mmCIF file with all atom_site columns, C-alpha atoms in Angstrom:
data_model
loop_
_atom_site.group_PDB
_atom_site.id
_atom_site.type_symbol
_atom_site.label_atom_id
_atom_site.label_alt_id
_atom_site.label_comp_id
_atom_site.label_asym_id
_atom_site.label_entity_id
_atom_site.label_seq_id
_atom_site.pdbx_PDB_ins_code
_atom_site.Cartn_x
_atom_site.Cartn_y
_atom_site.Cartn_z
_atom_site.occupancy
_atom_site.B_iso_or_equiv
_atom_site.pdbx_formal_charge
_atom_site.auth_seq_id
_atom_site.auth_comp_id
_atom_site.auth_asym_id
_atom_site.auth_atom_id
_atom_site.pdbx_PDB_model_num
ATOM 1   C CA . MET A 1 1   ? 129.133 93.590  99.786  1.00 0.00 ? 1   MET A CA 1
ATOM 2   C CA . PHE A 1 2   ? 127.325 90.973  101.918 1.00 0.00 ? 2   PHE A CA 1
ATOM 3   C CA . GLU A 1 3   ? 127.940 92.925  105.115 1.00 0.00 ? 3   GLU A CA 1
ATOM 4   C CA . GLN A 1 4   ? 127.007 96.220  103.444 1.00 0.00 ? 4   GLN A CA 1
ATOM 5   C CA . LYS A 1 5   ? 123.656 94.862  102.307 1.00 0.00 ? 5   LYS A CA 1
ATOM 6   C CA . LYS A 1 6   ? 122.976 93.395  105.734 1.00 0.00 ? 6   LYS A CA 1
ATOM 7   C CA . ARG A 1 7   ? 123.737 96.698  107.466 1.00 0.00 ? 7   ARG A CA 1
ATOM 8   C CA . LEU A 1 8   ? 121.626 98.604  104.940 1.00 0.00 ? 8   LEU A CA 1
ATOM 9   C CA . LEU A 1 9   ? 118.641 96.375  105.614 1.00 0.00 ? 9   LEU A CA 1
ATOM 10  C CA . LEU A 1 10  ? 118.869 96.596  109.405 1.00 0.00 ? 10  LEU A CA 1
ATOM 11  C CA . PHE A 1 11  ? 119.311 100.373 109.252 1.00 0.00 ? 11  PHE A CA 1
ATOM 12  C CA . ARG A 1 12  ? 116.282 100.795 106.990 1.00 0.00 ? 12  ARG A CA 1
ATOM 13  C CA . LEU A 1 13  ? 114.139 98.441  109.068 1.00 0.00 ? 13  LEU A CA 1
ATOM 14  C CA . ARG A 1 14  ? 114.682 100.539 112.157 1.00 0.00 ? 14  ARG A CA 1
ATOM 15  C CA . LYS A 1 15  ? 113.868 103.649 110.137 1.00 0.00 ? 15  LYS A CA 1
ATOM 16  C CA . GLU A 1 16  ? 110.649 102.078 108.783 1.00 0.00 ? 16  GLU A CA 1
ATOM 17  C CA . MET A 1 17  ? 109.447 100.699 112.132 1.00 0.00 ? 17  MET A CA 1
ATOM 18  C CA . ASN A 1 18  ? 105.701 101.119 112.531 1.00 0.00 ? 18  ASN A CA 1
ATOM 19  C CA . GLY A 1 19  ? 104.201 100.297 115.904 1.00 0.00 ? 19  GLY A CA 1
ATOM 20  C CA . ALA A 1 20  ? 100.674 101.157 114.800 1.00 0.00 ? 20  ALA A CA 1
ATOM 21  C CA . ALA A 1 21  ? 100.885 98.721  111.886 1.00 0.00 ? 21  ALA A CA 1
ATOM 22  C CA . LEU A 1 22  ? 102.298 96.054  114.188 1.00 0.00 ? 22  LEU A CA 1
ATOM 23  C CA . ASP A 1 23  ? 99.296  96.370  116.469 1.00 0.00 ? 23  ASP A CA 1
ATOM 24  C CA . THR A 1 24  ? 96.890  95.603  113.610 1.00 0.00 ? 24  THR A CA 1
ATOM 25  C CA . MET A 1 25  ? 98.760  92.690  112.015 1.00 0.00 ? 25  MET A CA 1
ATOM 26  C CA . ARG A 1 26  ? 96.815  89.456  111.800 1.00 0.00 ? 26  ARG A CA 1
ATOM 27  C CA . TYR A 1 27  ? 98.040  86.130  110.483 1.00 0.00 ? 27  TYR A CA 1
ATOM 28  C CA . PHE A 1 28  ? 97.565  82.453  111.270 1.00 0.00 ? 28  PHE A CA 1
ATOM 29  C CA . GLY A 1 29  ? 100.393 80.373  112.705 1.00 0.00 ? 29  GLY A CA 1
ATOM 30  C CA . ALA A 1 30  ? 103.497 81.026  114.763 1.00 0.00 ? 30  ALA A CA 1
ATOM 31  C CA . ASP A 1 31  ? 104.729 84.505  115.629 1.00 0.00 ? 31  ASP A CA 1
ATOM 32  C CA . TYR A 1 32  ? 108.163 85.845  114.738 1.00 0.00 ? 32  TYR A CA 1
ATOM 33  C CA . GLU A 1 33  ? 110.982 86.257  117.217 1.00 0.00 ? 33  GLU A CA 1
ATOM 34  C CA . ARG A 1 34  ? 111.120 89.933  116.201 1.00 0.00 ? 34  ARG A CA 1
ATOM 35  C CA . ASN A 1 35  ? 108.710 92.092  114.218 1.00 0.00 ? 35  ASN A CA 1
ATOM 36  C CA . TYR A 1 36  ? 109.295 95.743  113.301 1.00 0.00 ? 36  TYR A CA 1
ATOM 37  C CA . GLY A 1 37  ? 105.809 96.260  111.855 1.00 0.00 ? 37  GLY A CA 1
ATOM 38  C CA . VAL A 1 38  ? 107.132 97.388  108.458 1.00 0.00 ? 38  VAL A CA 1
ATOM 39  C CA . GLN A 1 39  ? 104.483 97.421  105.740 1.00 0.00 ? 39  GLN A CA 1
ATOM 40  C CA . ILE A 1 40  ? 104.767 94.987  102.814 1.00 0.00 ? 40  ILE A CA 1
ATOM 41  C CA . TYR A 1 41  ? 105.197 97.754  100.230 1.00 0.00 ? 41  TYR A CA 1
ATOM 42  C CA . ALA A 1 42  ? 108.187 99.096  102.202 1.00 0.00 ? 42  ALA A CA 1
ATOM 43  C CA . ILE A 1 43  ? 109.660 95.597  102.464 1.00 0.00 ? 43  ILE A CA 1
ATOM 44  C CA . ARG A 1 44  ? 109.412 95.231  98.685  1.00 0.00 ? 44  ARG A CA 1
ATOM 45  C CA . ASN A 1 45  ? 111.108 98.599  98.217  1.00 0.00 ? 45  ASN A CA 1
ATOM 46  C CA . LEU A 1 46  ? 113.938 97.501  100.496 1.00 0.00 ? 46  LEU A CA 1
ATOM 47  C CA . ALA A 1 47  ? 114.314 94.274  98.522  1.00 0.00 ? 47  ALA A CA 1
ATOM 48  C CA . ARG A 1 48  ? 114.419 96.268  95.287  1.00 0.00 ? 48  ARG A CA 1
ATOM 49  C CA . GLU A 1 49  ? 117.292 98.349  96.671  1.00 0.00 ? 49  GLU A CA 1
ATOM 50  C CA . ILE A 1 50  ? 119.246 95.225  97.589  1.00 0.00 ? 50  ILE A CA 1
ATOM 51  C CA . GLY A 1 51  ? 118.567 93.455  94.305  1.00 0.00 ? 51  GLY A CA 1
ATOM 52  C CA . THR A 1 52  ? 118.659 89.738  93.555  1.00 0.00 ? 52  THR A CA 1
ATOM 53  C CA . ASP A 1 53  ? 121.178 88.016  95.807  1.00 0.00 ? 53  ASP A CA 1
ATOM 54  C CA . HIS A 1 54  ? 120.452 84.339  96.380  1.00 0.00 ? 54  HIS A CA 1
ATOM 55  C CA . GLU A 1 55  ? 123.181 83.664  98.944  1.00 0.00 ? 55  GLU A CA 1
ATOM 56  C CA . LEU A 1 56  ? 122.065 86.628  101.021 1.00 0.00 ? 56  LEU A CA 1
ATOM 57  C CA . ALA A 1 57  ? 118.451 85.487  100.648 1.00 0.00 ? 57  ALA A CA 1
ATOM 58  C CA . GLU A 1 58  ? 119.276 82.058  102.049 1.00 0.00 ? 58  GLU A CA 1
ATOM 59  C CA . TYR A 1 59  ? 121.050 83.647  105.008 1.00 0.00 ? 59  TYR A CA 1
ATOM 60  C CA . PHE A 1 60  ? 118.254 86.137  105.684 1.00 0.00 ? 60  PHE A CA 1
ATOM 61  C CA . TYR A 1 61  ? 115.596 83.432  105.417 1.00 0.00 ? 61  TYR A CA 1
ATOM 62  C CA . THR A 1 62  ? 117.027 81.548  108.386 1.00 0.00 ? 62  THR A CA 1
ATOM 63  C CA . GLN A 1 63  ? 116.560 84.600  110.629 1.00 0.00 ? 63  GLN A CA 1
ATOM 64  C CA . ASN A 1 64  ? 113.312 84.601  112.592 1.00 0.00 ? 64  ASN A CA 1
ATOM 65  C CA . ILE A 1 65  ? 112.813 88.335  112.060 1.00 0.00 ? 65  ILE A CA 1
ATOM 66  C CA . ARG A 1 66  ? 109.685 89.110  110.081 1.00 0.00 ? 66  ARG A CA 1
ATOM 67  C CA . GLU A 1 67  ? 111.003 91.727  107.714 1.00 0.00 ? 67  GLU A CA 1
ATOM 68  C CA . VAL A 1 68  ? 114.351 90.008  107.126 1.00 0.00 ? 68  VAL A CA 1
ATOM 69  C CA . ARG A 1 69  ? 112.632 86.744  106.223 1.00 0.00 ? 69  ARG A CA 1
ATOM 70  C CA . LEU A 1 70  ? 110.191 88.471  103.891 1.00 0.00 ? 70  LEU A CA 1
ATOM 71  C CA . VAL A 1 71  ? 112.948 90.462  102.177 1.00 0.00 ? 71  VAL A CA 1
ATOM 72  C CA . ALA A 1 72  ? 114.731 87.141  101.608 1.00 0.00 ? 72  ALA A CA 1
ATOM 73  C CA . LEU A 1 73  ? 111.802 85.904  99.549  1.00 0.00 ? 73  LEU A CA 1
ATOM 74  C CA . TRP A 1 74  ? 111.937 88.960  97.293  1.00 0.00 ? 74  TRP A CA 1
ATOM 75  C CA . ILE A 1 75  ? 115.698 88.897  96.678  1.00 0.00 ? 75  ILE A CA 1
ATOM 76  C CA . ALA A 1 76  ? 115.981 85.137  96.111  1.00 0.00 ? 76  ALA A CA 1
ATOM 77  C CA . ASP A 1 77  ? 116.612 83.910  92.579  1.00 0.00 ? 77  ASP A CA 1
ATOM 78  C CA . ALA A 1 78  ? 113.666 81.754  91.409  1.00 0.00 ? 78  ALA A CA 1
ATOM 79  C CA . GLU A 1 79  ? 115.878 80.093  88.800  1.00 0.00 ? 79  GLU A CA 1
ATOM 80  C CA . ARG A 1 80  ? 117.981 78.633  91.598  1.00 0.00 ? 80  ARG A CA 1
ATOM 81  C CA . VAL A 1 81  ? 115.074 77.069  93.475  1.00 0.00 ? 81  VAL A CA 1
ATOM 82  C CA . ALA A 1 82  ? 114.357 73.452  92.518  1.00 0.00 ? 82  ALA A CA 1
ATOM 83  C CA . ALA A 1 83  ? 112.831 70.374  94.142  1.00 0.00 ? 83  ALA A CA 1
ATOM 84  C CA . PRO A 1 84  ? 115.877 69.589  96.329  1.00 0.00 ? 84  PRO A CA 1
ATOM 85  C CA . ASP A 1 85  ? 115.498 73.050  97.893  1.00 0.00 ? 85  ASP A CA 1
ATOM 86  C CA . PHE A 1 86  ? 111.854 72.673  98.904  1.00 0.00 ? 86  PHE A CA 1
ATOM 87  C CA . ASP A 1 87  ? 112.617 71.572  102.461 1.00 0.00 ? 87  ASP A CA 1
ATOM 88  C CA . PHE A 1 88  ? 114.762 74.642  103.057 1.00 0.00 ? 88  PHE A CA 1
ATOM 89  C CA . TRP A 1 89  ? 112.034 77.057  101.973 1.00 0.00 ? 89  TRP A CA 1
ATOM 90  C CA . ALA A 1 90  ? 109.374 75.034  103.783 1.00 0.00 ? 90  ALA A CA 1
ATOM 91  C CA . SER A 1 91  ? 111.270 75.458  107.061 1.00 0.00 ? 91  SER A CA 1
ATOM 92  C CA . GLY A 1 92  ? 110.593 79.205  107.143 1.00 0.00 ? 92  GLY A CA 1
ATOM 93  C CA . ILE A 1 93  ? 106.863 79.052  106.407 1.00 0.00 ? 93  ILE A CA 1
ATOM 94  C CA . ILE A 1 94  ? 105.673 79.431  109.975 1.00 0.00 ? 94  ILE A CA 1
ATOM 95  C CA . ASN A 1 95  ? 102.496 81.420  109.401 1.00 0.00 ? 95  ASN A CA 1
ATOM 96  C CA . SER A 1 96  ? 100.049 82.497  106.713 1.00 0.00 ? 96  SER A CA 1
ATOM 97  C CA . GLU A 1 97  ? 101.903 85.733  105.953 1.00 0.00 ? 97  GLU A CA 1
ATOM 98  C CA . VAL A 1 98  ? 105.120 83.935  105.036 1.00 0.00 ? 98  VAL A CA 1
ATOM 99  C CA . ALA A 1 99  ? 103.101 81.409  103.015 1.00 0.00 ? 99  ALA A CA 1
ATOM 100 C CA . GLU A 1 100 ? 101.450 84.198  101.043 1.00 0.00 ? 100 GLU A CA 1
ATOM 101 C CA . GLN A 1 101 ? 104.632 86.171  100.459 1.00 0.00 ? 101 GLN A CA 1
ATOM 102 C CA . ALA A 1 102 ? 106.596 83.048  99.536  1.00 0.00 ? 102 ALA A CA 1
ATOM 103 C CA . SER A 1 103 ? 104.046 82.197  96.863  1.00 0.00 ? 103 SER A CA 1
ATOM 104 C CA . HIS A 1 104 ? 103.932 85.751  95.533  1.00 0.00 ? 104 HIS A CA 1
ATOM 105 C CA . ALA A 1 105 ? 107.597 86.680  95.636  1.00 0.00 ? 105 ALA A CA 1
ATOM 106 C CA . LEU A 1 106 ? 109.327 83.428  94.814  1.00 0.00 ? 106 LEU A CA 1
ATOM 107 C CA . LEU A 1 107 ? 107.637 80.063  94.521  1.00 0.00 ? 107 LEU A CA 1
ATOM 108 C CA . SER A 1 108 ? 105.122 80.959  91.828  1.00 0.00 ? 108 SER A CA 1
ATOM 109 C CA . ARG A 1 109 ? 108.094 81.712  89.547  1.00 0.00 ? 109 ARG A CA 1
ATOM 110 C CA . ILE A 1 110 ? 110.072 78.491  89.935  1.00 0.00 ? 110 ILE A CA 1
ATOM 111 C CA . ALA A 1 111 ? 110.313 75.894  87.160  1.00 0.00 ? 111 ALA A CA 1
ATOM 112 C CA . ASP A 1 112 ? 109.271 73.042  89.473  1.00 0.00 ? 112 ASP A CA 1
ATOM 113 C CA . VAL A 1 113 ? 106.021 74.629  90.640  1.00 0.00 ? 113 VAL A CA 1
ATOM 114 C CA . ALA A 1 114 ? 103.990 71.563  89.563  1.00 0.00 ? 114 ALA A CA 1
ATOM 115 C CA . GLU A 1 115 ? 106.161 69.314  91.722  1.00 0.00 ? 115 GLU A CA 1
ATOM 116 C CA . LEU A 1 116 ? 105.901 71.782  94.593  1.00 0.00 ? 116 LEU A CA 1
ATOM 117 C CA . LEU A 1 117 ? 102.115 71.634  94.285  1.00 0.00 ? 117 LEU A CA 1
ATOM 118 C CA . GLN A 1 118 ? 102.036 67.845  94.280  1.00 0.00 ? 118 GLN A CA 1
ATOM 119 C CA . ARG A 1 119 ? 104.452 67.503  97.186  1.00 0.00 ? 119 ARG A CA 1
ATOM 120 C CA . TRP A 1 120 ? 103.136 70.186  99.512  1.00 0.00 ? 120 TRP A CA 1
ATOM 121 C CA . SER A 1 121 ? 99.430  69.591  98.864  1.00 0.00 ? 121 SER A CA 1
ATOM 122 C CA . SER A 1 122 ? 99.909  66.062  100.184 1.00 0.00 ? 122 SER A CA 1
ATOM 123 C CA . SER A 1 123 ? 102.017 67.094  103.180 1.00 0.00 ? 123 SER A CA 1
ATOM 124 C CA . ASP A 1 124 ? 100.739 67.190  106.750 1.00 0.00 ? 124 ASP A CA 1
ATOM 125 C CA . ASN A 1 125 ? 101.307 70.956  106.995 1.00 0.00 ? 125 ASN A CA 1
ATOM 126 C CA . ALA A 1 126 ? 98.334  73.143  106.037 1.00 0.00 ? 126 ALA A CA 1
ATOM 127 C CA . LEU A 1 127 ? 100.523 76.223  105.596 1.00 0.00 ? 127 LEU A CA 1
ATOM 128 C CA . LEU A 1 128 ? 102.629 74.435  102.987 1.00 0.00 ? 128 LEU A CA 1
ATOM 129 C CA . ALA A 1 129 ? 99.510  73.260  101.178 1.00 0.00 ? 129 ALA A CA 1
ATOM 130 C CA . TYR A 1 130 ? 98.156  76.827  101.250 1.00 0.00 ? 130 TYR A CA 1
ATOM 131 C CA . CYS A 1 131 ? 101.434 78.201  99.893  1.00 0.00 ? 131 CYS A CA 1
ATOM 132 C CA . ALA A 1 132 ? 101.635 75.608  97.110  1.00 0.00 ? 132 ALA A CA 1
ATOM 133 C CA . LEU A 1 133 ? 98.039  76.203  96.026  1.00 0.00 ? 133 LEU A CA 1
ATOM 134 C CA . LEU A 1 134 ? 98.646  79.954  95.843  1.00 0.00 ? 134 LEU A CA 1
ATOM 135 C CA . SER A 1 135 ? 101.946 79.446  94.020  1.00 0.00 ? 135 SER A CA 1
ATOM 136 C CA . ALA A 1 136 ? 100.325 77.290  91.357  1.00 0.00 ? 136 ALA A CA 1
ATOM 137 C CA . ALA A 1 137 ? 97.443  79.750  91.035  1.00 0.00 ? 137 ALA A CA 1
ATOM 138 C CA . ARG A 1 138 ? 99.831  82.649  90.420  1.00 0.00 ? 138 ARG A CA 1
ATOM 139 C CA . ASN A 1 139 ? 101.936 80.588  88.022  1.00 0.00 ? 139 ASN A CA 1
ATOM 140 C CA . GLY A 1 140 ? 99.017  79.511  85.853  1.00 0.00 ? 140 GLY A CA 1
ATOM 141 C CA . GLY A 1 141 ? 101.062 76.929  83.966  1.00 0.00 ? 141 GLY A CA 1
ATOM 142 C CA . VAL A 1 142 ? 100.279 73.708  85.836  1.00 0.00 ? 142 VAL A CA 1
ATOM 143 C CA . GLU A 1 143 ? 98.269  71.105  83.918  1.00 0.00 ? 143 GLU A CA 1
ATOM 144 C CA . SER A 1 144 ? 94.603  70.831  84.859  1.00 0.00 ? 144 SER A CA 1
ATOM 145 C CA . ALA A 1 145 ? 94.819  67.148  85.847  1.00 0.00 ? 145 ALA A CA 1
ATOM 146 C CA . THR A 1 146 ? 97.682  67.892  88.245  1.00 0.00 ? 146 THR A CA 1
ATOM 147 C CA . VAL A 1 147 ? 95.753  70.815  89.704  1.00 0.00 ? 147 VAL A CA 1
ATOM 148 C CA . VAL A 1 148 ? 92.594  68.766  90.241  1.00 0.00 ? 148 VAL A CA 1
ATOM 149 C CA . ASN A 1 149 ? 94.492  65.933  91.937  1.00 0.00 ? 149 ASN A CA 1
ATOM 150 C CA . ALA A 1 150 ? 96.364  68.346  94.203  1.00 0.00 ? 150 ALA A CA 1
ATOM 151 C CA . ILE A 1 151 ? 93.238  70.210  95.260  1.00 0.00 ? 151 ILE A CA 1
ATOM 152 C CA . VAL A 1 152 ? 91.382  66.965  96.036  1.00 0.00 ? 152 VAL A CA 1
ATOM 153 C CA . GLN A 1 153 ? 94.362  65.783  98.073  1.00 0.00 ? 153 GLN A CA 1
ATOM 154 C CA . ALA A 1 154 ? 94.641  69.038  100.035 1.00 0.00 ? 154 ALA A CA 1
ATOM 155 C CA . VAL A 1 155 ? 90.910  69.323  100.702 1.00 0.00 ? 155 VAL A CA 1
ATOM 156 C CA . THR A 1 156 ? 90.780  65.693  101.824 1.00 0.00 ? 156 THR A CA 1
ATOM 157 C CA . THR A 1 157 ? 93.798  66.028  104.118 1.00 0.00 ? 157 THR A CA 1
ATOM 158 C CA . PHE A 1 158 ? 92.730  69.337  105.661 1.00 0.00 ? 158 PHE A CA 1
ATOM 159 C CA . SER A 1 159 ? 89.035  68.704  106.098 1.00 0.00 ? 159 SER A CA 1
ATOM 160 C CA . ASP A 1 160 ? 88.234  71.872  108.046 1.00 0.00 ? 160 ASP A CA 1
ATOM 161 C CA . ASN A 1 161 ? 90.717  74.561  107.098 1.00 0.00 ? 161 ASN A CA 1
ATOM 162 C CA . ARG A 1 162 ? 89.775  77.992  105.782 1.00 0.00 ? 162 ARG A CA 1
ATOM 163 C CA . LEU A 1 163 ? 93.270  78.794  104.485 1.00 0.00 ? 163 LEU A CA 1
ATOM 164 C CA . VAL A 1 164 ? 93.384  75.643  102.372 1.00 0.00 ? 164 VAL A CA 1
ATOM 165 C CA . ALA A 1 165 ? 89.917  76.478  101.060 1.00 0.00 ? 165 ALA A CA 1
ATOM 166 C CA . GLN A 1 166 ? 91.136  79.962  100.080 1.00 0.00 ? 166 GLN A CA 1
ATOM 167 C CA . GLY A 1 167 ? 94.200  78.582  98.308  1.00 0.00 ? 167 GLY A CA 1
ATOM 168 C CA . ALA A 1 168 ? 92.143  75.927  96.547  1.00 0.00 ? 168 ALA A CA 1
ATOM 169 C CA . THR A 1 169 ? 89.647  78.566  95.416  1.00 0.00 ? 169 THR A CA 1
ATOM 170 C CA . ALA A 1 170 ? 92.406  80.766  93.964  1.00 0.00 ? 170 ALA A CA 1
ATOM 171 C CA . LEU A 1 171 ? 93.692  77.802  91.982  1.00 0.00 ? 171 LEU A CA 1
ATOM 172 C CA . THR A 1 172 ? 90.287  76.445  90.947  1.00 0.00 ? 172 THR A CA 1
ATOM 173 C CA . ILE A 1 173 ? 89.044  79.633  89.293  1.00 0.00 ? 173 ILE A CA 1
ATOM 174 C CA . ASN A 1 174 ? 91.888  79.364  86.752  1.00 0.00 ? 174 ASN A CA 1
ATOM 175 C CA . LEU A 1 175 ? 90.629  75.979  85.560  1.00 0.00 ? 175 LEU A CA 1
ATOM 176 C CA . PRO A 1 176 ? 88.468  75.383  82.473  1.00 0.00 ? 176 PRO A CA 1
ATOM 177 C CA . ASP A 1 177 ? 84.801  74.703  83.215  1.00 0.00 ? 177 ASP A CA 1
ATOM 178 C CA . GLU A 1 178 ? 85.082  70.975  82.496  1.00 0.00 ? 178 GLU A CA 1
ATOM 179 C CA . ALA A 1 179 ? 88.000  70.618  84.885  1.00 0.00 ? 179 ALA A CA 1
ATOM 180 C CA . ILE A 1 180 ? 86.040  72.455  87.595  1.00 0.00 ? 180 ILE A CA 1
ATOM 181 C CA . LYS A 1 181 ? 83.099  70.085  87.117  1.00 0.00 ? 181 LYS A CA 1
ATOM 182 C CA . ASN A 1 182 ? 85.462  67.124  87.380  1.00 0.00 ? 182 ASN A CA 1
ATOM 183 C CA . LEU A 1 183 ? 86.994  68.585  90.531  1.00 0.00 ? 183 LEU A CA 1
ATOM 184 C CA . LEU A 1 184 ? 83.661  69.193  92.229  1.00 0.00 ? 184 LEU A CA 1
ATOM 185 C CA . GLN A 1 185 ? 82.561  65.641  91.489  1.00 0.00 ? 185 GLN A CA 1
ATOM 186 C CA . ASN A 1 186 ? 85.657  64.244  93.200  1.00 0.00 ? 186 ASN A CA 1
ATOM 187 C CA . LEU A 1 187 ? 85.734  66.422  96.299  1.00 0.00 ? 187 LEU A CA 1
ATOM 188 C CA . PRO A 1 188 ? 85.070  64.814  99.686  1.00 0.00 ? 188 PRO A CA 1
ATOM 189 C CA . ASN A 1 189 ? 82.166  65.936  101.825 1.00 0.00 ? 189 ASN A CA 1
ATOM 190 C CA . ASN A 1 190 ? 83.722  68.155  104.477 1.00 0.00 ? 190 ASN A CA 1
ATOM 191 C CA . PRO A 1 191 ? 83.778  71.827  105.592 1.00 0.00 ? 191 PRO A CA 1
ATOM 192 C CA . THR A 1 192 ? 86.828  72.753  103.459 1.00 0.00 ? 192 THR A CA 1
ATOM 193 C CA . SER A 1 193 ? 85.150  71.270  100.405 1.00 0.00 ? 193 SER A CA 1
ATOM 194 C CA . GLN A 1 194 ? 81.943  73.168  101.103 1.00 0.00 ? 194 GLN A CA 1
ATOM 195 C CA . LEU A 1 195 ? 83.793  76.479  101.380 1.00 0.00 ? 195 LEU A CA 1
ATOM 196 C CA . LEU A 1 196 ? 85.449  75.788  98.037  1.00 0.00 ? 196 LEU A CA 1
ATOM 197 C CA . LYS A 1 197 ? 82.156  74.847  96.386  1.00 0.00 ? 197 LYS A CA 1
ATOM 198 C CA . ASP A 1 198 ? 80.488  78.007  97.669  1.00 0.00 ? 198 ASP A CA 1
ATOM 199 C CA . GLU A 1 199 ? 83.263  80.174  96.248  1.00 0.00 ? 199 GLU A CA 1
ATOM 200 C CA . VAL A 1 200 ? 83.379  78.646  92.761  1.00 0.00 ? 200 VAL A CA 1
ATOM 201 C CA . ALA A 1 201 ? 79.660  78.055  92.200  1.00 0.00 ? 201 ALA A CA 1
ATOM 202 C CA . TRP A 1 202 ? 79.414  81.241  90.106  1.00 0.00 ? 202 TRP A CA 1
ATOM 203 C CA . ARG A 1 203 ? 81.753  79.734  87.487  1.00 0.00 ? 203 ARG A CA 1
ATOM 204 C CA . LEU A 1 204 ? 79.298  77.010  86.526  1.00 0.00 ? 204 LEU A CA 1
#
């Protein structure tokens, strides 16, 4: 079954190759070793055909092929991802696209999303902070105090980073008004903070 699913994916990737889409792709961070230019909606359809398969997901995720890595995120089992696994999933987040898809497909659905937020927002990797902020925003179940502390930490660490500002904005707009006021009072004075303030000013 493992080999069948692997062959199915590679066959379909070649069939879905899109050079025009590849030419217009834009993301921040490292490039992939191989990129077929397959659109995200087609990648999700491929993942749906394969179904949840955590062992296959872990194998696929180690491959530096864009579509294979992204499919891995959609077929992984969120219930099997916990804090001890964070380093493994962090290792594949090489650019903003993987960060965004990881948050959407997998990490927003894990039980330890609050711990992910706390750990990655205080890391030295802006892509991990971006991914964690988006994951917590999509999850919506992290306590306000934890969210505020994580955003302050990320904005302080990455003082001039548009991606972190975007992730922090996505998470901030879910907060109650009082928590937003508390957050804004504790933000440092830097370009990332200013971008965040500009984006959430309408809430107050």
